[in-house]
Amino acid sequence: MKILGIETSCDETGVAIVDVKSEHDISILSNSLATSMNFHAETGGIIPEIAARHQSTYMLPVLFDALTKAGLAENRTPDIHAIAVTYGPGLIGSLLVGVETAKTLSYLWNKPLIPVNHLFGHLYANWIGQKKILFPAIALIVSGGHTDLLLMKSHDDITWLGGTRDDAAGEAFDKIGRLLGFPYPAGPLIELFAKNGDPHKYTFPRPLMSNGLYDFSFSGLKTAVLREVQKTHIITEDVRANICRGMQDAIISVLVKKTLRAIKTFHAKSLILSGGVASNQTLRTAFHDSLQELNFSSTLYVPEKSLCTDNAAMIATAGYFTKEQGDWKHTVANPQLYFD
Ligand code: KG4
Ligand code: ZN
């Protein structure tokens, strides 16, 4: 079964085609992506209007590229089973580009339309490939817009355990990066600088670390870094590296501690990481090592790095697991969509 996925919730324009042989055997036939990142790098953050304008020009070339790479561009109606599209959460102008394109294709090609929650897209990036993920699973989604901890007992039984009260983990990387003079998105650069940082120079707060709940808060960390930056007269490369190391350690230790508690409480057989921040190698290693050190028998799953950040293959895959089918007449973009 081939599913075409469309992703335009933020600044990326993605179209992908995945081939689902079974729940445990999903392969990518094509995964095309265009980004307006360079424009946002200059302004230090995403300007929604700019993102949507670029998406409306990238949409059709990216669609054609994905169909061509999958060998499906020959026929007027490609040999696919369904069209999956991100309908929320995200930026309204951006979502509309993908949703309206998907509705048009669904009507033209007479194919079912599957509206996909972007967060489930991140989650299901873990099912790409040949995987047999055992339940119950604990899933941590860490992206630019979200920090959410989920308990997954089956594909139909997913419970939200907790999330961020304010800034998402990726947002903290980006906002602190801006204080340090890094372009958007700052996560990858902070990771790079942190490699040369001294872990003992700055000990930033680990908010809500021991409150026994599954909620997170990262906005205080940004304020703590701001205070250090204001106190420091010259931000040398060393200072920058030390701050990066300190803030990255703070975020990772809170994420690891709360996630491990959830694994223990719910006797999880699997730990699933996803979202842009999960491409951070230090975070991946920290989870791997802590599972080993504590002798947890849960298996760790993390998508390959290019599938952690926004892409359409994860949306096509989530479309396969989504039970609710939409149709082109009734599907509408929902920027505020959360877990339902
Ligand atoms: O999942 P994603 O592509 O978009 C959202 O749905 O938000 O995540 C983007 C976020 C950005 O905040 C970016 O700074 C962060 O993921 N990110 C990283 C790394 N790579 C991307 N954060 C930390 N370390 C990284 N290596
Ligand atoms: Zn995302």
Short mmCIF file of C-alpha atoms and ligand atoms in Angstrom, two decimals:
data_model
loop_
_atom_site.label_atom_id
_atom_site.label_comp_id
_atom_site.label_asym_id
_atom_site.label_seq_id
_atom_site.Cartn_x
_atom_site.Cartn_y
_atom_site.Cartn_z
CA MET A 1 0.00 0.00 0.00
CA LYS A 2 1.50 3.35 -1.05
CA ILE A 3 0.63 6.51 0.87
CA LEU A 4 1.50 10.04 -0.21
CA GLY A 5 2.20 12.41 2.69
CA ILE A 6 2.21 16.21 2.72
CA GLU A 7 3.80 18.32 5.49
CA THR A 8 3.64 22.12 5.66
CA SER A 9 2.99 22.92 9.33
CA CYS A 10 5.98 25.20 9.91
CA ASP A 11 8.70 26.34 7.50
CA GLU A 12 9.19 23.12 5.50
CA THR A 13 7.37 21.98 2.38
CA GLY A 14 7.49 18.19 2.27
CA VAL A 15 5.96 15.52 0.07
CA ALA A 16 6.81 11.83 0.47
CA ILE A 17 5.59 8.46 -0.65
CA VAL A 18 5.93 5.48 1.64
CA ASP A 19 5.28 1.86 0.85
CA VAL A 20 3.59 -0.06 3.66
CA LYS A 21 4.05 -3.82 3.33
CA SER A 22 2.90 -4.35 6.91
CA GLU A 23 2.92 -2.45 10.19
CA HIS A 24 6.46 -3.74 10.71
CA ASP A 25 7.77 -3.08 7.21
CA ILE A 26 7.47 0.49 5.97
CA SER A 27 9.86 1.90 3.40
CA ILE A 28 10.35 5.35 1.93
CA LEU A 29 10.02 5.57 -1.86
CA SER A 30 10.65 9.31 -1.88
CA ASN A 31 10.91 12.07 0.71
CA SER A 32 11.24 15.51 -0.88
CA LEU A 33 11.73 18.66 1.15
CA ALA A 34 12.15 22.37 0.49
CA THR A 35 12.79 24.84 3.25
CA SER A 36 12.68 28.60 3.74
CA MET A 37 15.12 28.27 6.66
CA ASN A 38 17.70 30.64 5.11
CA PHE A 39 15.20 33.49 5.17
CA HIS A 40 14.36 32.84 8.82
CA ALA A 41 18.01 32.50 9.82
CA GLU A 42 18.45 36.21 9.04
CA THR A 43 15.51 37.28 11.22
CA GLY A 44 16.29 34.91 14.11
CA GLY A 45 12.92 33.15 13.96
CA ILE A 46 10.12 32.12 11.65
CA ILE A 47 7.99 34.86 10.12
CA PRO A 48 4.73 33.02 9.31
CA GLU A 49 3.90 35.13 6.26
CA ILE A 50 7.32 34.47 4.69
CA ALA A 51 7.06 30.74 5.42
CA ALA A 52 3.62 30.44 3.80
CA ARG A 53 4.62 32.47 0.73
CA HIS A 54 7.56 30.16 0.10
CA GLN A 55 5.44 27.08 0.68
CA SER A 56 2.92 28.16 -1.93
CA THR A 57 5.70 28.39 -4.52
CA TYR A 58 7.54 25.22 -3.42
CA MET A 59 4.44 23.01 -3.12
CA LEU A 60 3.96 21.84 -6.71
CA PRO A 61 7.67 21.39 -7.60
CA VAL A 62 8.16 19.36 -4.39
CA LEU A 63 5.09 17.25 -5.20
CA PHE A 64 6.39 16.58 -8.71
CA ASP A 65 9.84 15.75 -7.35
CA ALA A 66 8.41 13.22 -4.87
CA LEU A 67 6.23 11.54 -7.51
CA THR A 68 9.15 11.39 -9.97
CA LYS A 69 11.57 9.90 -7.42
CA ALA A 70 8.98 7.26 -6.48
CA GLY A 71 8.49 6.42 -10.18
CA LEU A 72 4.86 7.56 -10.03
CA ALA A 73 4.91 10.69 -12.20
CA GLU A 74 4.03 8.94 -15.49
CA ASN A 75 0.29 8.50 -14.99
CA ARG A 76 -2.29 11.27 -14.59
CA THR A 77 -3.48 9.48 -11.48
CA PRO A 78 -0.58 7.97 -9.55
CA ASP A 79 -0.85 4.46 -8.17
CA ILE A 80 -1.27 5.40 -4.52
CA HIS A 81 -3.77 4.25 -1.91
CA ALA A 82 -4.37 7.50 0.00
CA ILE A 83 -3.15 11.04 0.71
CA ALA A 84 -2.15 11.93 4.29
CA VAL A 85 -1.74 15.58 5.24
CA THR A 86 -0.77 17.50 8.37
CA TYR A 87 -3.86 19.50 9.38
CA GLY A 88 -2.46 20.83 12.69
CA PRO A 89 -0.98 22.03 14.93
CA GLY A 90 1.06 24.66 13.14
CA LEU A 91 1.00 28.04 11.44
CA ILE A 92 -2.35 28.66 9.77
CA GLY A 93 -1.00 30.06 6.48
CA SER A 94 1.46 27.18 6.18
CA LEU A 95 -1.09 24.49 7.07
CA LEU A 96 -3.52 25.87 4.49
CA VAL A 97 -1.01 25.37 1.67
CA GLY A 98 -0.66 21.65 2.44
CA VAL A 99 -4.29 21.01 3.35
CA GLU A 100 -5.72 22.74 0.26
CA THR A 101 -3.23 20.94 -1.97
CA ALA A 102 -4.16 17.59 -0.42
CA LYS A 103 -7.87 18.28 -0.81
CA THR A 104 -7.41 19.21 -4.46
CA LEU A 105 -5.41 16.04 -5.16
CA SER A 106 -7.91 13.90 -3.25
CA TYR A 107 -10.73 15.27 -5.43
CA LEU A 108 -8.80 15.08 -8.69
CA TRP A 109 -7.38 11.60 -8.17
CA ASN A 110 -10.38 10.26 -6.25
CA LYS A 111 -8.22 9.04 -3.36
CA PRO A 112 -9.06 8.99 0.37
CA LEU A 113 -7.75 11.90 2.41
CA ILE A 114 -6.30 11.22 5.87
CA PRO A 115 -5.87 14.27 8.14
CA VAL A 116 -2.80 13.72 10.37
CA ASN A 117 -1.87 15.38 13.66
CA HIS A 118 1.70 16.66 13.19
CA LEU A 119 2.69 15.33 16.63
CA PHE A 120 1.63 11.81 15.69
CA GLY A 121 3.75 12.30 12.57
CA HIS A 122 6.81 12.79 14.80
CA LEU A 123 5.82 9.77 16.87
CA TYR A 124 5.34 7.50 13.87
CA ALA A 125 8.68 8.43 12.30
CA ASN A 126 9.80 5.60 14.58
CA TRP A 127 7.83 3.03 12.60
CA ILE A 128 9.68 3.73 9.36
CA GLY A 129 11.84 0.75 8.44
CA GLN A 130 11.56 -2.77 9.75
CA LYS A 131 10.60 -2.37 13.38
CA LYS A 132 8.65 -4.32 15.91
CA ILE A 133 8.07 -1.85 18.73
CA LEU A 134 6.62 -3.50 21.82
CA PHE A 135 3.94 -1.91 24.01
CA PRO A 136 3.54 -0.36 26.49
CA ALA A 137 5.84 2.34 25.18
CA ILE A 138 6.77 5.73 26.56
CA ALA A 139 7.17 8.37 23.86
CA LEU A 140 8.93 11.69 24.25
CA ILE A 141 8.27 14.27 21.53
CA VAL A 142 10.77 17.14 21.68
CA SER A 143 10.50 19.68 18.90
CA GLY A 144 10.51 23.42 18.32
CA GLY A 145 6.87 23.69 19.30
CA HIS A 146 6.35 20.76 21.67
CA THR A 147 7.66 18.81 24.62
CA ASP A 148 5.24 15.99 25.33
CA LEU A 149 5.46 12.72 27.19
CA LEU A 150 3.02 10.00 26.10
CA LEU A 151 2.08 6.53 27.26
CA MET A 152 1.27 4.27 24.34
CA LYS A 153 -0.44 0.99 25.24
CA SER A 154 -1.42 0.30 21.64
CA HIS A 155 -1.97 2.32 18.46
CA ASP A 156 -5.51 3.04 19.71
CA ASP A 157 -4.64 3.76 23.32
CA ILE A 158 -2.35 6.76 23.67
CA THR A 159 -2.41 8.88 26.85
CA TRP A 160 -0.76 12.26 27.29
CA LEU A 161 1.20 12.18 30.55
CA GLY A 162 2.52 15.71 30.56
CA GLY A 163 4.21 18.44 28.59
CA THR A 164 5.80 21.83 28.81
CA ARG A 165 4.12 24.61 30.76
CA ASP A 166 5.85 27.28 28.71
CA ASP A 167 8.69 27.04 26.16
CA ALA A 168 9.24 23.77 24.30
CA ALA A 169 12.72 22.21 24.46
CA GLY A 170 13.56 23.24 20.88
CA GLU A 171 12.22 26.73 21.54
CA ALA A 172 14.60 26.99 24.52
CA PHE A 173 17.52 26.02 22.25
CA ASP A 174 16.42 28.60 19.67
CA LYS A 175 15.78 31.46 22.12
CA ILE A 176 19.02 30.89 24.04
CA GLY A 177 20.81 30.60 20.71
CA ARG A 178 19.49 34.00 19.75
CA LEU A 179 20.90 35.46 23.00
CA LEU A 180 24.27 34.00 22.02
CA GLY A 181 24.08 35.41 18.50
CA PHE A 182 23.34 32.16 16.64
CA PRO A 183 21.05 32.09 13.59
CA TYR A 184 17.72 30.18 13.65
CA PRO A 185 17.41 27.23 14.25
CA ALA A 186 20.06 27.30 16.97
CA GLY A 187 19.77 23.68 18.20
CA PRO A 188 22.41 22.14 15.90
CA LEU A 189 24.90 25.00 16.58
CA ILE A 190 24.40 24.81 20.34
CA GLU A 191 25.10 21.09 20.14
CA LEU A 192 28.29 21.80 18.19
CA PHE A 193 29.56 24.49 20.60
CA ALA A 194 28.60 22.41 23.65
CA LYS A 195 31.10 19.75 22.56
CA ASN A 196 33.93 22.12 23.54
CA GLY A 197 32.21 23.45 26.64
CA ASP A 198 33.26 22.89 30.24
CA PRO A 199 30.37 21.17 32.08
CA HIS A 200 31.37 22.75 35.41
CA LYS A 201 31.42 26.44 34.43
CA TYR A 202 27.66 27.01 34.47
CA THR A 203 25.07 25.06 36.39
CA PHE A 204 21.73 26.27 35.14
CA PRO A 205 18.42 25.51 36.88
CA ARG A 206 16.72 22.18 36.22
CA PRO A 207 13.10 23.34 36.55
CA LEU A 208 10.44 20.99 37.99
CA MET A 209 13.07 18.22 38.05
CA SER A 210 11.77 16.54 41.19
CA ASN A 211 8.12 17.57 41.41
CA GLY A 212 6.86 14.05 40.70
CA LEU A 213 4.79 15.17 37.73
CA TYR A 214 5.43 14.82 34.02
CA ASP A 215 5.43 18.51 33.23
CA PHE A 216 8.34 20.61 32.02
CA SER A 217 9.29 24.29 32.08
CA PHE A 218 12.15 25.78 30.12
CA SER A 219 11.48 29.53 30.11
CA GLY A 220 13.37 30.08 33.39
CA LEU A 221 16.45 28.57 31.81
CA LYS A 222 16.38 31.24 29.13
CA THR A 223 16.18 33.95 31.82
CA ALA A 224 19.09 32.37 33.71
CA VAL A 225 21.21 32.39 30.55
CA LEU A 226 20.20 35.98 29.83
CA ARG A 227 21.44 37.01 33.29
CA GLU A 228 24.80 35.33 32.67
CA VAL A 229 25.11 36.98 29.26
CA GLN A 230 24.34 40.39 30.77
CA LYS A 231 26.94 39.86 33.52
CA THR A 232 29.64 38.86 31.06
CA HIS A 233 31.41 41.74 29.32
CA ILE A 234 32.90 39.86 26.42
CA ILE A 235 31.26 36.71 25.11
CA THR A 236 34.32 34.78 23.93
CA GLU A 237 34.09 31.50 22.05
CA ASP A 238 34.93 29.73 25.32
CA VAL A 239 32.15 31.44 27.24
CA ARG A 240 29.73 30.63 24.47
CA ALA A 241 30.76 26.97 24.45
CA ASN A 242 30.45 26.77 28.26
CA ILE A 243 26.97 28.32 28.23
CA CYS A 244 25.91 25.93 25.46
CA ARG A 245 27.20 22.99 27.44
CA GLY A 246 25.49 24.18 30.63
CA MET A 247 22.08 24.78 29.05
CA GLN A 248 22.16 21.59 26.99
CA ASP A 249 23.03 19.55 30.10
CA ALA A 250 20.17 21.20 32.02
CA ILE A 251 17.58 20.40 29.33
CA ILE A 252 18.79 16.85 28.78
CA SER A 253 18.93 15.96 32.46
CA VAL A 254 15.32 17.06 33.06
CA LEU A 255 14.10 15.20 29.97
CA VAL A 256 15.96 12.02 30.93
CA LYS A 257 14.90 12.06 34.58
CA LYS A 258 11.18 12.49 33.91
CA THR A 259 11.11 10.06 31.01
CA LEU A 260 12.89 7.35 33.00
CA ARG A 261 10.39 7.80 35.82
CA ALA A 262 7.55 7.24 33.35
CA ILE A 263 9.27 4.11 31.99
CA LYS A 264 9.59 2.71 35.49
CA THR A 265 6.05 3.60 36.55
CA PHE A 266 4.38 2.12 33.48
CA HIS A 267 6.78 -0.82 32.99
CA ALA A 268 7.45 0.33 29.44
CA LYS A 269 9.02 -2.15 27.06
CA SER A 270 9.99 0.57 24.60
CA LEU A 271 11.19 4.16 24.74
CA ILE A 272 10.46 6.21 21.64
CA LEU A 273 12.13 9.57 21.05
CA SER A 274 11.12 11.93 18.28
CA GLY A 275 11.03 15.55 17.11
CA GLY A 276 13.81 17.88 15.97
CA VAL A 277 15.60 17.95 19.35
CA ALA A 278 15.86 14.13 19.23
CA SER A 279 18.43 14.58 16.46
CA ASN A 280 20.78 15.89 19.18
CA GLN A 281 23.45 13.19 19.56
CA THR A 282 24.25 14.09 23.17
CA LEU A 283 20.58 13.61 24.06
CA ARG A 284 20.42 10.30 22.19
CA THR A 285 23.54 9.05 23.98
CA ALA A 286 22.26 10.28 27.37
CA PHE A 287 19.06 8.25 27.00
CA HIS A 288 20.95 5.20 25.76
CA ASP A 289 23.47 5.34 28.61
CA SER A 290 20.93 5.96 31.36
CA LEU A 291 18.81 3.00 30.23
CA GLN A 292 21.92 0.82 30.38
CA GLU A 293 23.23 2.18 33.68
CA LEU A 294 19.90 1.67 35.41
CA ASN A 295 19.53 -1.78 33.88
CA PHE A 296 16.22 -0.93 32.25
CA SER A 297 15.13 -3.59 29.81
CA SER A 298 13.21 -1.16 27.57
CA THR A 299 14.45 -0.83 24.02
CA LEU A 300 15.31 2.66 22.79
CA TYR A 301 13.96 3.80 19.40
CA VAL A 302 15.00 7.04 17.72
CA PRO A 303 14.44 7.83 14.04
CA GLU A 304 17.48 8.55 11.89
CA LYS A 305 18.37 12.24 12.25
CA SER A 306 16.80 13.42 8.98
CA LEU A 307 13.49 11.88 10.10
CA CYS A 308 13.54 13.62 13.50
CA THR A 309 13.04 17.08 12.03
CA ASP A 310 9.91 17.91 10.00
CA ASN A 311 9.42 15.73 6.91
CA ALA A 312 6.55 14.22 4.97
CA ALA A 313 7.54 10.53 5.26
CA MET A 314 6.54 10.61 8.93
CA ILE A 315 3.15 12.10 7.98
CA ALA A 316 2.54 9.41 5.35
CA THR A 317 3.48 6.75 7.92
CA ALA A 318 1.22 8.25 10.60
CA GLY A 319 -1.52 8.30 7.95
CA TYR A 320 -1.30 4.52 7.74
CA PHE A 321 -1.90 4.22 11.50
CA THR A 322 -4.65 6.87 11.63
CA LYS A 323 -8.09 5.30 11.85
CA GLU A 324 -10.20 8.37 11.10
CA GLN A 325 -10.52 8.99 7.39
CA GLY A 326 -11.39 12.48 6.24
CA ASP A 327 -12.58 13.68 2.89
CA TRP A 328 -11.78 16.67 0.74
CA LYS A 329 -15.05 18.42 1.56
CA HIS A 330 -14.73 18.39 5.34
CA THR A 331 -11.02 18.50 6.14
CA VAL A 332 -9.95 21.86 7.60
CA ALA A 333 -6.63 23.10 8.94
CA ASN A 334 -6.57 23.40 12.73
CA PRO A 335 -3.57 25.43 14.00
CA GLN A 336 -4.49 24.77 17.67
CA LEU A 337 -4.91 21.00 17.27
CA TYR A 338 -3.51 19.09 20.20
CA PHE A 339 -3.93 15.50 21.29
CA ASP A 340 -7.47 14.20 20.89
O1 KG4 B 1 10.54 18.87 14.81
P1 KG4 B 1 11.07 20.11 14.21
O2 KG4 B 1 11.74 20.05 12.87
O3 KG4 B 1 9.95 21.19 14.06
C1 KG4 B 1 8.88 21.35 14.92
O4 KG4 B 1 7.87 20.61 14.75
O5 KG4 B 1 9.00 22.21 15.81
O6 KG4 B 1 12.05 20.72 15.32
C2 KG4 B 1 12.78 21.88 15.11
C3 KG4 B 1 13.48 22.19 16.42
C4 KG4 B 1 14.18 23.54 16.43
O7 KG4 B 1 13.82 24.20 17.64
C5 KG4 B 1 15.65 23.19 16.41
O8 KG4 B 1 16.48 24.13 17.07
C6 KG4 B 1 15.64 21.87 17.14
O9 KG4 B 1 14.49 21.20 16.68
N1 KG4 B 1 16.85 21.06 16.81
C7 KG4 B 1 17.78 20.74 17.71
C8 KG4 B 1 18.78 20.02 16.99
N2 KG4 B 1 18.40 19.93 15.68
C9 KG4 B 1 17.20 20.58 15.59
N3 KG4 B 1 17.88 20.99 19.02
C10 KG4 B 1 18.97 20.52 19.67
N4 KG4 B 1 20.00 19.86 19.05
C11 KG4 B 1 19.93 19.58 17.72
N5 KG4 B 1 20.92 18.92 17.13
ZN ZN B 2 7.61 19.09 13.88
#
